[in-house]
Short mmCIF file of C-alpha atoms and ligand atoms in Angstrom, two decimals:
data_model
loop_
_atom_site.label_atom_id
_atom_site.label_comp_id
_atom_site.label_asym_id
_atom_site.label_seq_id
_atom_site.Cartn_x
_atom_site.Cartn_y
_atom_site.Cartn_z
CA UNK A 1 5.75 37.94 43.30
CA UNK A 2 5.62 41.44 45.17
CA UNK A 3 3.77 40.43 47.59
CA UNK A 4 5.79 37.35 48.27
CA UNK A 5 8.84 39.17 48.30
CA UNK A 6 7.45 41.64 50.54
CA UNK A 7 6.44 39.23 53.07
CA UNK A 8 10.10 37.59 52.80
CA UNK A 9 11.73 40.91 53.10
CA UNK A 10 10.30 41.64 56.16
CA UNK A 11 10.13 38.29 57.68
CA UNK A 12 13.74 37.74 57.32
CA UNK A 13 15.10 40.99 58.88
CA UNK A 14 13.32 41.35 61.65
CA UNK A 15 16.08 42.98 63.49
CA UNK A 16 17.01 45.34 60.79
CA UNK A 17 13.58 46.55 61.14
CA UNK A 18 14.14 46.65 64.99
CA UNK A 19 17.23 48.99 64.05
CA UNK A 20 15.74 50.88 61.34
CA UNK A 21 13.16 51.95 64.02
CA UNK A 22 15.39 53.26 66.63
CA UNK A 23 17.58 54.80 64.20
CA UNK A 24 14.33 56.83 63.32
CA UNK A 25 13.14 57.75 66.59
CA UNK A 26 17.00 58.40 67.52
CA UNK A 27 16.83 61.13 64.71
CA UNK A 28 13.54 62.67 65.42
CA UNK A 29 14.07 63.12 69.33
CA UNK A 30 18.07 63.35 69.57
CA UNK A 31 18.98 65.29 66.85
CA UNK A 32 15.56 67.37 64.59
CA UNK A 33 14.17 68.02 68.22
CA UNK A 34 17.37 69.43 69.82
CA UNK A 35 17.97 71.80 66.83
CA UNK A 36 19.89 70.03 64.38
CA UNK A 37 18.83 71.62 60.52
CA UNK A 38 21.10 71.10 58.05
CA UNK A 39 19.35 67.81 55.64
CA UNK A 40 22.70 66.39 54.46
CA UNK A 41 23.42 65.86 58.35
CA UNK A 42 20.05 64.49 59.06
CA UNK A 43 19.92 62.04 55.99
CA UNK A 44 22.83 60.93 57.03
CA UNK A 45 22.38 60.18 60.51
CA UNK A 46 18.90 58.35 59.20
CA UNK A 47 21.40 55.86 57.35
CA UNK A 48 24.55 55.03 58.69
CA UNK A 49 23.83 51.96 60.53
CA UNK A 50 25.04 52.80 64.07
CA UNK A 51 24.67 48.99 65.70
CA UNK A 52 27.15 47.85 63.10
CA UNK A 53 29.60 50.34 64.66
CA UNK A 54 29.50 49.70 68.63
CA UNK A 55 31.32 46.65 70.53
CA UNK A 56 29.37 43.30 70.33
CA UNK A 57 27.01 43.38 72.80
CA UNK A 58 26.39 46.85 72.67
CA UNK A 59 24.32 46.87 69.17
CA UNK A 60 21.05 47.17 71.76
CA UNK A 61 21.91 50.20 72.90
CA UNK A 62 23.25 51.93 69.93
CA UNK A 63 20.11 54.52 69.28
CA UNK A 64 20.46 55.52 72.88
CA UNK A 65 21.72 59.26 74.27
CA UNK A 66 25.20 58.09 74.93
CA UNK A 67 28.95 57.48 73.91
CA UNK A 68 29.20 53.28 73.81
CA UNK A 69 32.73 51.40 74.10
CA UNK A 70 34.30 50.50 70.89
CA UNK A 71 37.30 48.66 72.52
CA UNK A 72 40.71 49.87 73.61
CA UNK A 73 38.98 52.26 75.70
CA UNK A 74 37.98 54.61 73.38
CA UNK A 75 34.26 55.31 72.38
CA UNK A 76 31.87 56.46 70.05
CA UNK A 77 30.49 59.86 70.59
CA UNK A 78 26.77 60.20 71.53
CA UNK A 79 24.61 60.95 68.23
CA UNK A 80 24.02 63.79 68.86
CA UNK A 81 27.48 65.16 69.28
CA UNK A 82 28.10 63.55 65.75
CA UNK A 83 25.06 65.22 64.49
CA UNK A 84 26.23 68.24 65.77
CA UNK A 85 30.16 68.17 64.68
CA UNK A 86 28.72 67.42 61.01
CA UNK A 87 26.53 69.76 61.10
CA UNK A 88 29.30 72.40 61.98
CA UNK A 89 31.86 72.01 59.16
CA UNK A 90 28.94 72.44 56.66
CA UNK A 91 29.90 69.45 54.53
CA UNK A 92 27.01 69.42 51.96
CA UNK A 93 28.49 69.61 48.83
CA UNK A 94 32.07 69.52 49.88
CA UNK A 95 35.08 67.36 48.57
CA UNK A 96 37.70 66.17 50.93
CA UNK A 97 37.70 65.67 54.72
CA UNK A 98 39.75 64.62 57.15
CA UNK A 99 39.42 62.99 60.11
CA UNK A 100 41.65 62.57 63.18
CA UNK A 101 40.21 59.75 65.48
CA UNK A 102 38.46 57.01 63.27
CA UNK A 103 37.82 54.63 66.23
CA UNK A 104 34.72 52.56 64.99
CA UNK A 105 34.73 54.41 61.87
CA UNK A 106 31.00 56.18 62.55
CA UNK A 107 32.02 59.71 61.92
CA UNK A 108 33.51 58.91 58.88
CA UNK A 109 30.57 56.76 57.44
CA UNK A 110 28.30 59.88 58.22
CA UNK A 111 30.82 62.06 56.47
CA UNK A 112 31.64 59.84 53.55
CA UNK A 113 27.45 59.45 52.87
CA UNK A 114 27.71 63.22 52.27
CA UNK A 115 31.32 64.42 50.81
CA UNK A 116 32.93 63.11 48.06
CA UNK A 117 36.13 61.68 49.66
CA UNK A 118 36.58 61.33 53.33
CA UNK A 119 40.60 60.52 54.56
CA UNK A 120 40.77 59.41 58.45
CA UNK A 121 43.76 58.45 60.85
CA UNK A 122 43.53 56.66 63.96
CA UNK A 123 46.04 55.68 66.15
CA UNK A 124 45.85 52.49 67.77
CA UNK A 125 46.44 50.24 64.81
CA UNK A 126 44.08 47.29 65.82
CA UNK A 127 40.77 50.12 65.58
CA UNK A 128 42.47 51.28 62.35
CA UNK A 129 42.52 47.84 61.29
CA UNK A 130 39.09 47.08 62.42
CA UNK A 131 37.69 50.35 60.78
CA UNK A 132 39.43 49.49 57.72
CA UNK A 133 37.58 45.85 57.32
CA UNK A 134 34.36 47.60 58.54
CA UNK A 135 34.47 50.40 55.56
CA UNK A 136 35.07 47.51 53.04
CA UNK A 137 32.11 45.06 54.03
CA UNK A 138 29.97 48.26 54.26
CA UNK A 139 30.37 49.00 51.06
CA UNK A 140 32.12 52.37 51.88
CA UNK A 141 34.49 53.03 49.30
CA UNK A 142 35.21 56.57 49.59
CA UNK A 143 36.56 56.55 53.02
CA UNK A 144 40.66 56.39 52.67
CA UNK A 145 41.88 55.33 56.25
CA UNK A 146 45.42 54.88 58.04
CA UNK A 147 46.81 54.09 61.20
CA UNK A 148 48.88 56.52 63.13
CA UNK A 149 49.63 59.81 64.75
CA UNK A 150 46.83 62.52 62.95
CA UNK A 151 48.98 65.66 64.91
CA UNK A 152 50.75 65.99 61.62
CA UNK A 153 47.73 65.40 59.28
CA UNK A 154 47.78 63.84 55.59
CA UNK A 155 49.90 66.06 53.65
CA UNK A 156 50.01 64.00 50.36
CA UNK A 157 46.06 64.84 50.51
CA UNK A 158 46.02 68.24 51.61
CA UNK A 159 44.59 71.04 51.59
CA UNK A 160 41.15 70.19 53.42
CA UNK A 161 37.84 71.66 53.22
CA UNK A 162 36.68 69.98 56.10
CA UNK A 163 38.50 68.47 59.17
CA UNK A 164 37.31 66.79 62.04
CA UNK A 165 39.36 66.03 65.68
CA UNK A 166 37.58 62.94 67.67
CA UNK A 167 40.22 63.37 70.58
CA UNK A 168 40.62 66.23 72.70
CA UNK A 169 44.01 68.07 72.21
CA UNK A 170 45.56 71.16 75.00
CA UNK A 171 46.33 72.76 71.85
CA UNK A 172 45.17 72.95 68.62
CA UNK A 173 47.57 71.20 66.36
CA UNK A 174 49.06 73.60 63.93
CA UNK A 175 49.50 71.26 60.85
CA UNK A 176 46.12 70.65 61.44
CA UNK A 177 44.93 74.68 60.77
CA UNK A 178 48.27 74.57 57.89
CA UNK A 179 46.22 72.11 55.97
CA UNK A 180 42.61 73.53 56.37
CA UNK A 181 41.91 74.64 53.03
CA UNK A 182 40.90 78.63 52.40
CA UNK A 183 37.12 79.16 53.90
CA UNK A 184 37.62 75.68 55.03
CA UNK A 185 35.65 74.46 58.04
CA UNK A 186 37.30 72.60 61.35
CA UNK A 187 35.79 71.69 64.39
CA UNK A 188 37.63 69.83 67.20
CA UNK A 189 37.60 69.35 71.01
CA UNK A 190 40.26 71.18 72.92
CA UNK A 191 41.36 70.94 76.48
CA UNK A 192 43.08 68.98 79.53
CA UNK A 193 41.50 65.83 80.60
CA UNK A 194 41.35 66.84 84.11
CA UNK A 195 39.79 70.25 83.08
CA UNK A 196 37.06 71.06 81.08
CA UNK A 197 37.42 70.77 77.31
CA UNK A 198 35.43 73.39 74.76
CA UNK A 199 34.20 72.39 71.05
CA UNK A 200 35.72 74.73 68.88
CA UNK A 201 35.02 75.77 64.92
CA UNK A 202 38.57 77.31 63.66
CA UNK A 203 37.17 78.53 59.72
CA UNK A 204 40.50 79.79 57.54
CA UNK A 205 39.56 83.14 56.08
CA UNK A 206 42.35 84.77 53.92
CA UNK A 207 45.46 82.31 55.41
CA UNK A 208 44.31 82.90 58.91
CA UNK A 209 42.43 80.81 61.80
CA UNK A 210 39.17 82.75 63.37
CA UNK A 211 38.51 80.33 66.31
CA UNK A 212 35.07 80.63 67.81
CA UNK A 213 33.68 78.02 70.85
CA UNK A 214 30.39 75.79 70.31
CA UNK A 215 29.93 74.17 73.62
CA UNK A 216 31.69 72.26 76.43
CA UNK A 217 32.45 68.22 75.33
CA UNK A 218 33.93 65.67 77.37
CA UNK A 219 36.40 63.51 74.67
CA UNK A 220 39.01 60.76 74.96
CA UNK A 221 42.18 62.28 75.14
CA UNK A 222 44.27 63.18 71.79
CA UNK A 223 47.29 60.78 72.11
CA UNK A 224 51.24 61.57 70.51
CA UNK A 225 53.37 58.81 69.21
N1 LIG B 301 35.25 59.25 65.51
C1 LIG B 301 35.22 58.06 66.31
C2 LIG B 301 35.41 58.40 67.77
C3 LIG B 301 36.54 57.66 68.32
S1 LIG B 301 37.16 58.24 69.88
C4 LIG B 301 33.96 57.26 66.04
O1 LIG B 301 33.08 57.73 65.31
O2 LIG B 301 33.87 56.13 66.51
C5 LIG B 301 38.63 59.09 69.35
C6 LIG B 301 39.69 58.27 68.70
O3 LIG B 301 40.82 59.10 68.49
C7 LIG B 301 40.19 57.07 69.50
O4 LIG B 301 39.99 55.90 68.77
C8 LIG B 301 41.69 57.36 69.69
O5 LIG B 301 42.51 56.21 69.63
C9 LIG B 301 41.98 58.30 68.53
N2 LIG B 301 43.15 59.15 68.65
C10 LIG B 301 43.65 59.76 69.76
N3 LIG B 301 44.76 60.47 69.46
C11 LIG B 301 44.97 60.32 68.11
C12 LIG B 301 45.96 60.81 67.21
N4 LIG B 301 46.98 61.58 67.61
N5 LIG B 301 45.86 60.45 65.91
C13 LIG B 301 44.86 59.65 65.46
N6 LIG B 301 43.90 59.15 66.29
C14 LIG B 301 43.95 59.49 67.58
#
């Protein structure tokens, strides 16, 4: 009976083995060879399925070094700037995120595999919607999503250990820092998208912002309704 069901489990997801594979080299080249250390992060990134994320026709190329379309014009950052965000806010052993930007819904996943309860806004209603349908056949039940304009945050939720900004704002949006919770953890693009946009950590120690930059980032641009 093992055996049989062996050879049937493999022989009928051939593909998911094709994915499992890249999503392992994907993690050993892109993100433990470039510096990436916290396990949480890592485990994580080993089993979100990324293919199920990405535009049809894209699910080839979903292990690669790159942001992919995921309609609307928007994309999905590279894996390695996920990797990398995650890693920033610290979220092993955290409760409640936020997220500003669902679009496909992949930061969240990685988020929600770790945190207890992960809350994200995006504003285009048909990748909210599509996010929303994706969460539920995944199986992700601890991701609360909404459509619509994440400058103001989720108040009824708030305060925040961890947030995270998908979309580059000029400024950083102030009830965003209002509802990062004390020694809470935020990391977000910020810039013009003619100029050059910086990733930034803000971490609130005793009611105030300290704001230090990771690294320049190219993101889709933070939108107001
Ligand atoms: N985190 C996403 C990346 C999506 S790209 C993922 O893992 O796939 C950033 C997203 O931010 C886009 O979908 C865009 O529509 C959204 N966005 C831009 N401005 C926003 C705003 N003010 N509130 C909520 N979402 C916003």
């Amino acid at each position: 009976m093992i055996i049989l069901s062996l050879l049937l489990t493999s022989g009928s997801f051939p593909q998911a083995d094709m994915y499992n594979t890249a999503r392992m080299n994907m993690v050993r080249t892109q993100i433990i060879d470039r510096g990436i250390k916290d396990r949480s992060t890592i485990e994580s990134l080993k089993k979100v399925p990324r293919h199920l994320f990405v535009s049809p026709g894209y699910e080839g190329e979903a292990y690669n070094d790159y942001p992919l379309p995921i309609g609307y014009g928007q994309t999905i950052s590279q894996p390695y700037i996920v990797a990398y965000m995650t890693e920033a806010v610290k979220p092993y052993g955290k409760k409640k995120a936020l997220e500003i930007g669902t679009g496909s819904g992949y930061q969240s996943a990685v988020l929600a595999d770790i945190v207890d309860t992960v809350y994200t806004i995006e504003i285009i209603e048909g990748l909210a919607a599509e996010a929303k349908a994706r969460f539920k056949n995944l199986g992700y039940i601890n991701i609360i999503s909404k459509s619509g304009d994440g400058y103001n945050g989720w108040i009824e939720h708030a305060p925040f250990e961890i947030i995270v900004v998908t979309a580059a704002a000029e400024v950083i949006p102030k009830p965003l820092i209002d509802q990062l919770a004390e020694n809470g953890r935020m990391v977000l693009p910020v810039g013009s998208q003619a100029g050059n946009q910086e990733l930034k950590l803000v971490i609130k120690k005793n009611g105030k912002a300290e704001i230090k930059d990771l690294l320049p980032v190219r993101f889709v641009p933070f939108k107001r309704k």
